[in-house]
Amino acid sequence: MKKRIAIIGSGFSGLSAAAYAAKAGHEVHVFEKHDQPGGRARQFQTPEGFVFDMGPSWYWMPDVMEDFFRDFGTESAAFFQLISLNPQFDMVFSDGVLSVPEKLEDLQKLFESIETGAGENLEKFMEAARYKYTVGMKDFVTKPAHSWLEFFSPKIARSALKLDLLTNFRTYVSRYFKNDKLRMLMEFPVIFLGAAPQNIPALYSLMNYGGYALGTFYPMGGFYQLVLAMQKVAENQGAHFHFNKNIEKINSRNGKIESIVSNGSEYFFDEVIASCDYHHMESLLDIADRNYNEDYWENRTFAPSSLIYYLGIDEKIPNLKHHTLFFENDFEAHIDCIYEEKKWPENPLFYCCCPSKTDANVAPEGKENLFLLLPVAIGLDDDAEIRERYLLQMLGRIEKQTGAVNLRDKIVYKRSYCVRDFVKDYNAYGGNAYGLANTLRQTAVLKPKMKNKKLKNLHYAGQLTVPGPGVPPAIISGKIVAAEVRYNK
C-alpha cells in the first residue's frame, strides 16, 4: 500500500531512508531546517573562494556507499570522482611521524620495521578484522535490533566467538602489538565511536579493515558530493525535499502521529521517520508518547563533541598531508577528559584536514584550506576565548611539524564551531557531534529503539539509534528504517 511519509532531517540516514522509501513506491517528503541537505555534512563557501565541508572528511568503508548506489542501478562514479589517498594519513608523535601508506602490504612492511613480528601480526589482525567486517557489516549491523532473537541465526551463532563481542578493543589490540605507536595507530579509529578503547567491543576492529585495508578516499569537490549524489538518487525515485522547514510540533491521536507542524503550517502523513536528533524529536512529543525520559538520556554514554575550525590560509603549507593526526600528547589523558572528567584537555590531541593538497577547487590558487578538529566532552562551556586559546595551540603544533611560520597572521578566513553550535544547528543532545557511544552496554538491542513504543507510525534513524555513529552506519540506518516502514501495518 502506498503511504505518505515524512522524513525529518536530511543527514545521511534521512537521505538514505528517502531514497529507499521512495523506491518502494511511497510518497516521500523530507523536511530540513537548513537551506541545504546534509545535516552535519553540509558545505559552505566563502567570499574569499574557500569551500569547506562542515563535518565528515574520512571517506572509509567505500563498499557501503557503493552498495547504496548499486541498489538504485548506478555507482558513485556517475556523480563524483573518488581519489585514493597515498599516504592515507600522517600520525605525528613527539618523536617522529608514522605515514600510513595506501596499500596494506606496505603497511605491513612499516609495522615490521617498527616491531619485529608486527608485520605478520598485522596480517593476522586484518584477516580477523576482514571476517568481522564481512559478517558485521553485512549481517550484524543491518538488523533493526528490536530483539536479541534477530541475532540467533546459524551464521551469527557460528561467528559469535570470531566476532569478539565480549572482548574489549584495547585488550584485543595488545594481543597483536606491543609498540605504543602501533597500538595507538590501531586504536585511533574507534575514538569516534564514543568511548575509550577499553570500553569498545573488539568487534570494531572491523573499522581498521574498513579504513586501513580498504583505503582512505576523497571525493573531488568535497565530502558534500556524497550528499548531493544521495539527494539526486532520492529525487530520481520521486522523493520531495523541503528546505528551511523547521518542525515545531507533532500532533498525535489514538496512538498515531496525525500531522506535523512546520513554519506554522500543518502537514498530514501516514508514517514519520525522525532522522534528526532522537532526544529532540522526543521533546516534540507529549510526555506519555516518548520512548525515554530525561533520566535515560542523562545516563547514556555519548560520543564526543568537537571544537572545529575552518581556516583559509594565505599561503601553501609545506610538509602537510591531506589528513594529519597530531598525537604528540598523552592519549589517555585526553580520553579521560572526554569520557571521565568531562573537561577541556590541557594538552589535547587533534586532527588536521587539508583538502587543498588534493583538490585545487576548495581554495584559491596559492592558498590552503584547513579543517581542524579537536574532540571534546559534550556539555562544555565553549566561549570565544576558550576556542581561540586552543586554535593557537593547534596552529603552533602545525608550525612545529611543517616548518610554516606565523600561520596566525596568514589567516584570511576563520570560523569556529563547537558544542553550542551543534545544539543550535542540530538540536544535538549535549552538543554531541557523533551520537551515542558504541559501548558494550549500548550495542544493538541496547541502543534506543528504531520504533516508537507508543505511536505505531513513528520511527527513528541515525547516529542515536541502530547501528550507530559514522557515515556508513547512518546510510545503513536509513535503509533499515525504510524497510521497517514498508512492512509496518
PDB file of C-alpha atoms in Angstrom, residues 15-165:
ATOM      1  CA  LEU A  15      18.785  10.787   2.565  1.00  0.00           C
ATOM      2  CA  SER A  16      19.106   7.009   2.596  1.00  0.00           C
ATOM      3  CA  ALA A  17      15.627   6.481   4.048  1.00  0.00           C
ATOM      4  CA  ALA A  18      14.143   8.868   1.479  1.00  0.00           C
ATOM      5  CA  ALA A  19      15.697   7.010  -1.438  1.00  0.00           C
ATOM      6  CA  TYR A  20      14.670   3.539  -0.253  1.00  0.00           C
ATOM      7  CA  ALA A  21      11.165   4.544   0.827  1.00  0.00           C
ATOM      8  CA  ALA A  22      10.524   6.339  -2.470  1.00  0.00           C
ATOM      9  CA  LYS A  23      11.854   3.342  -4.396  1.00  0.00           C
ATOM     10  CA  ALA A  24       9.274   1.200  -2.576  1.00  0.00           C
ATOM     11  CA  GLY A  25       6.562   3.361  -4.134  1.00  0.00           C
ATOM     12  CA  HIS A  26       5.707   5.694  -1.272  1.00  0.00           C
ATOM     13  CA  GLU A  27       5.144   9.437  -1.433  1.00  0.00           C
ATOM     14  CA  VAL A  28       8.140  10.783   0.462  1.00  0.00           C
ATOM     15  CA  HIS A  29       8.655  14.301   1.795  1.00  0.00           C
ATOM     16  CA  VAL A  30      11.904  15.322   3.502  1.00  0.00           C
ATOM     17  CA  PHE A  31      11.781  18.306   5.871  1.00  0.00           C
ATOM     18  CA  GLU A  32      15.097  20.043   6.535  1.00  0.00           C
ATOM     19  CA  LYS A  33      15.544  23.064   8.841  1.00  0.00           C
ATOM     20  CA  HIS A  34      18.551  24.350   6.888  1.00  0.00           C
ATOM     21  CA  ASP A  35      18.701  25.664   3.347  1.00  0.00           C
ATOM     22  CA  GLN A  36      20.588  22.639   2.043  1.00  0.00           C
ATOM     23  CA  PRO A  37      20.716  18.873   2.637  1.00  0.00           C
ATOM     24  CA  GLY A  38      23.393  17.004   4.559  1.00  0.00           C
ATOM     25  CA  GLY A  39      22.932  17.786   8.242  1.00  0.00           C
ATOM     26  CA  ARG A  40      26.379  17.639   9.845  1.00  0.00           C
ATOM     27  CA  ALA A  41      27.820  17.029   6.375  1.00  0.00           C
ATOM     28  CA  ARG A  42      26.792  20.392   4.967  1.00  0.00           C
ATOM     29  CA  GLN A  43      29.197  22.524   2.973  1.00  0.00           C
ATOM     30  CA  PHE A  44      29.714  26.270   2.743  1.00  0.00           C
ATOM     31  CA  GLN A  45      31.655  28.633   0.503  1.00  0.00           C
ATOM     32  CA  THR A  46      33.266  31.939   1.475  1.00  0.00           C
ATOM     33  CA  PRO A  47      33.615  35.206  -0.457  1.00  0.00           C
ATOM     34  CA  GLU A  48      37.373  34.605  -0.397  1.00  0.00           C
ATOM     35  CA  GLY A  49      36.900  31.478  -2.541  1.00  0.00           C
ATOM     36  CA  PHE A  50      37.258  28.693   0.055  1.00  0.00           C
ATOM     37  CA  VAL A  51      34.942  25.666   0.088  1.00  0.00           C
ATOM     38  CA  PHE A  52      34.568  23.911   3.446  1.00  0.00           C
ATOM     39  CA  ASP A  53      32.988  20.579   4.286  1.00  0.00           C
ATOM     40  CA  MET A  54      31.468  21.185   7.717  1.00  0.00           C
ATOM     41  CA  GLY A  55      31.663  17.659   9.084  1.00  0.00           C
ATOM     42  CA  PRO A  56      32.764  14.240   7.831  1.00  0.00           C
ATOM     43  CA  SER A  57      36.072  14.108   5.985  1.00  0.00           C
ATOM     44  CA  TRP A  58      37.122  10.430   6.247  1.00  0.00           C
ATOM     45  CA  TYR A  59      35.709   8.502   3.295  1.00  0.00           C
ATOM     46  CA  TRP A  60      36.078   4.981   4.718  1.00  0.00           C
ATOM     47  CA  MET A  61      34.167   1.763   4.014  1.00  0.00           C
ATOM     48  CA  PRO A  62      33.594   2.741   0.377  1.00  0.00           C
ATOM     49  CA  ASP A  63      31.785  -0.518  -0.307  1.00  0.00           C
ATOM     50  CA  VAL A  64      28.858   0.648   1.869  1.00  0.00           C
ATOM     51  CA  MET A  65      28.439   3.737  -0.313  1.00  0.00           C
ATOM     52  CA  GLU A  66      28.747   1.649  -3.468  1.00  0.00           C
ATOM     53  CA  ASP A  67      26.117  -0.778  -2.150  1.00  0.00           C
ATOM     54  CA  PHE A  68      23.764   2.175  -1.754  1.00  0.00           C
ATOM     55  CA  PHE A  69      24.276   3.350  -5.329  1.00  0.00           C
ATOM     56  CA  ARG A  70      24.069  -0.190  -6.708  1.00  0.00           C
ATOM     57  CA  ASP A  71      20.669  -0.622  -5.051  1.00  0.00           C
ATOM     58  CA  PHE A  72      19.465   2.107  -7.411  1.00  0.00           C
ATOM     59  CA  GLY A  73      21.204   0.858 -10.528  1.00  0.00           C
ATOM     60  CA  THR A  74      24.068   3.316 -10.505  1.00  0.00           C
ATOM     61  CA  GLU A  75      27.503   3.918  -8.955  1.00  0.00           C
ATOM     62  CA  SER A  76      29.391   6.688  -7.205  1.00  0.00           C
ATOM     63  CA  ALA A  77      31.440   7.361 -10.349  1.00  0.00           C
ATOM     64  CA  ALA A  78      28.265   8.637 -12.022  1.00  0.00           C
ATOM     65  CA  PHE A  79      28.261  11.527  -9.547  1.00  0.00           C
ATOM     66  CA  PHE A  80      31.818  12.232  -8.381  1.00  0.00           C
ATOM     67  CA  GLN A  81      35.429  11.160  -8.726  1.00  0.00           C
ATOM     68  CA  LEU A  82      36.976   9.264  -5.813  1.00  0.00           C
ATOM     69  CA  ILE A  83      40.684   9.715  -5.170  1.00  0.00           C
ATOM     70  CA  SER A  84      42.606   7.104  -3.185  1.00  0.00           C
ATOM     71  CA  LEU A  85      44.912   8.972  -0.792  1.00  0.00           C
ATOM     72  CA  ASN A  86      48.559   7.971  -0.504  1.00  0.00           C
ATOM     73  CA  PRO A  87      49.553   8.238   2.223  1.00  0.00           C
ATOM     74  CA  GLN A  88      46.180   7.692   3.818  1.00  0.00           C
ATOM     75  CA  PHE A  89      47.278   9.995   6.637  1.00  0.00           C
ATOM     76  CA  ASP A  90      50.193  11.019   8.833  1.00  0.00           C
ATOM     77  CA  MET A  91      50.199  10.415  12.578  1.00  0.00           C
ATOM     78  CA  VAL A  92      52.504  12.825  14.411  1.00  0.00           C
ATOM     79  CA  PHE A  93      54.143  11.664  17.655  1.00  0.00           C
ATOM     80  CA  SER A  94      56.520  13.556  19.955  1.00  0.00           C
ATOM     81  CA  ASP A  95      59.489  11.746  18.421  1.00  0.00           C
ATOM     82  CA  GLY A  96      58.502  11.326  14.804  1.00  0.00           C
ATOM     83  CA  VAL A  97      55.784  10.635  12.240  1.00  0.00           C
ATOM     84  CA  LEU A  98      54.053   7.467  11.067  1.00  0.00           C
ATOM     85  CA  SER A  99      52.899   7.829   7.477  1.00  0.00           C
ATOM     86  CA  VAL A 100      50.210   5.249   6.689  1.00  0.00           C
ATOM     87  CA  PRO A 101      50.644   4.007   3.113  1.00  0.00           C
ATOM     88  CA  GLU A 102      47.871   3.390   0.631  1.00  0.00           C
ATOM     89  CA  LYS A 103      48.487  -0.360   0.280  1.00  0.00           C
ATOM     90  CA  LEU A 104      48.092  -2.868   3.099  1.00  0.00           C
ATOM     91  CA  GLU A 105      51.240  -4.770   2.113  1.00  0.00           C
ATOM     92  CA  ASP A 106      53.256  -1.564   2.512  1.00  0.00           C
ATOM     93  CA  LEU A 107      51.667  -1.004   5.915  1.00  0.00           C
ATOM     94  CA  GLN A 108      52.811  -4.496   6.939  1.00  0.00           C
ATOM     95  CA  LYS A 109      56.376  -3.586   5.982  1.00  0.00           C
ATOM     96  CA  LEU A 110      56.113  -0.400   8.041  1.00  0.00           C
ATOM     97  CA  PHE A 111      54.869  -2.345  11.067  1.00  0.00           C
ATOM     98  CA  GLU A 112      57.693  -4.865  10.729  1.00  0.00           C
ATOM     99  CA  SER A 113      60.266  -2.058  10.579  1.00  0.00           C
ATOM    100  CA  ILE A 114      58.994  -0.777  13.924  1.00  0.00           C
ATOM    101  CA  GLU A 115      58.437  -4.049  15.793  1.00  0.00           C
ATOM    102  CA  THR A 116      59.782  -7.477  14.875  1.00  0.00           C
ATOM    103  CA  GLY A 117      56.893  -9.781  14.031  1.00  0.00           C
ATOM    104  CA  ALA A 118      54.369  -6.930  13.818  1.00  0.00           C
ATOM    105  CA  GLY A 119      54.075  -7.250  10.030  1.00  0.00           C
ATOM    106  CA  GLU A 120      52.899 -10.839  10.293  1.00  0.00           C
ATOM    107  CA  ASN A 121      50.676  -9.944  13.245  1.00  0.00           C
ATOM    108  CA  LEU A 122      49.077  -7.153  11.232  1.00  0.00           C
ATOM    109  CA  GLU A 123      48.251  -9.690   8.526  1.00  0.00           C
ATOM    110  CA  LYS A 124      46.590 -11.907  11.142  1.00  0.00           C
ATOM    111  CA  PHE A 125      44.806  -8.944  12.715  1.00  0.00           C
ATOM    112  CA  MET A 126      43.444  -7.793   9.361  1.00  0.00           C
ATOM    113  CA  GLU A 127      42.348 -11.277   8.376  1.00  0.00           C
ATOM    114  CA  ALA A 128      40.286 -11.480  11.574  1.00  0.00           C
ATOM    115  CA  ALA A 129      39.073  -7.903  11.012  1.00  0.00           C
ATOM    116  CA  ARG A 130      38.069  -8.759   7.450  1.00  0.00           C
ATOM    117  CA  TYR A 131      35.890 -11.574   8.807  1.00  0.00           C
ATOM    118  CA  LYS A 132      34.299  -9.229  11.353  1.00  0.00           C
ATOM    119  CA  TYR A 133      33.748  -6.665   8.622  1.00  0.00           C
ATOM    120  CA  THR A 134      32.093  -9.193   6.321  1.00  0.00           C
ATOM    121  CA  VAL A 135      29.789 -10.600   8.997  1.00  0.00           C
ATOM    122  CA  GLY A 136      29.394  -7.403  10.992  1.00  0.00           C
ATOM    123  CA  MET A 137      28.601  -5.015   8.133  1.00  0.00           C
ATOM    124  CA  LYS A 138      26.514  -7.483   6.143  1.00  0.00           C
ATOM    125  CA  ASP A 139      24.653  -9.339   8.903  1.00  0.00           C
ATOM    126  CA  PHE A 140      25.106  -7.827  12.361  1.00  0.00           C
ATOM    127  CA  VAL A 141      24.562  -4.110  11.761  1.00  0.00           C
ATOM    128  CA  THR A 142      21.816  -4.500   9.154  1.00  0.00           C
ATOM    129  CA  LYS A 143      19.152  -5.605  11.646  1.00  0.00           C
ATOM    130  CA  PRO A 144      16.580  -3.301  13.284  1.00  0.00           C
ATOM    131  CA  ALA A 145      17.560  -4.758  16.681  1.00  0.00           C
ATOM    132  CA  HIS A 146      14.054  -4.984  18.131  1.00  0.00           C
ATOM    133  CA  SER A 147      15.014  -8.226  19.858  1.00  0.00           C
ATOM    134  CA  TRP A 148      18.052 -10.418  20.514  1.00  0.00           C
ATOM    135  CA  LEU A 149      16.227 -13.154  18.590  1.00  0.00           C
ATOM    136  CA  GLU A 150      17.223 -11.379  15.370  1.00  0.00           C
ATOM    137  CA  PHE A 151      20.835 -12.308  16.095  1.00  0.00           C
ATOM    138  CA  PHE A 152      20.211 -16.009  16.703  1.00  0.00           C
ATOM    139  CA  SER A 153      20.770 -17.020  13.104  1.00  0.00           C
ATOM    140  CA  PRO A 154      23.011 -20.045  12.490  1.00  0.00           C
ATOM    141  CA  LYS A 155      25.594 -17.851  10.726  1.00  0.00           C
ATOM    142  CA  ILE A 156      25.872 -15.323  13.564  1.00  0.00           C
ATOM    143  CA  ALA A 157      25.857 -18.104  16.151  1.00  0.00           C
ATOM    144  CA  ARG A 158      28.735 -19.793  14.349  1.00  0.00           C
ATOM    145  CA  SER A 159      30.509 -16.452  14.189  1.00  0.00           C
ATOM    146  CA  ALA A 160      29.982 -15.411  17.819  1.00  0.00           C
ATOM    147  CA  LEU A 161      33.474 -16.217  19.051  1.00  0.00           C
ATOM    148  CA  LYS A 162      35.147 -14.766  15.975  1.00  0.00           C
ATOM    149  CA  LEU A 163      33.222 -11.503  16.375  1.00  0.00           C
ATOM    150  CA  ASP A 164      34.809 -10.909  19.810  1.00  0.00           C
ATOM    151  CA  LEU A 165      31.729  -9.159  21.157  1.00  0.00           C
TER     152      LEU A 165
END
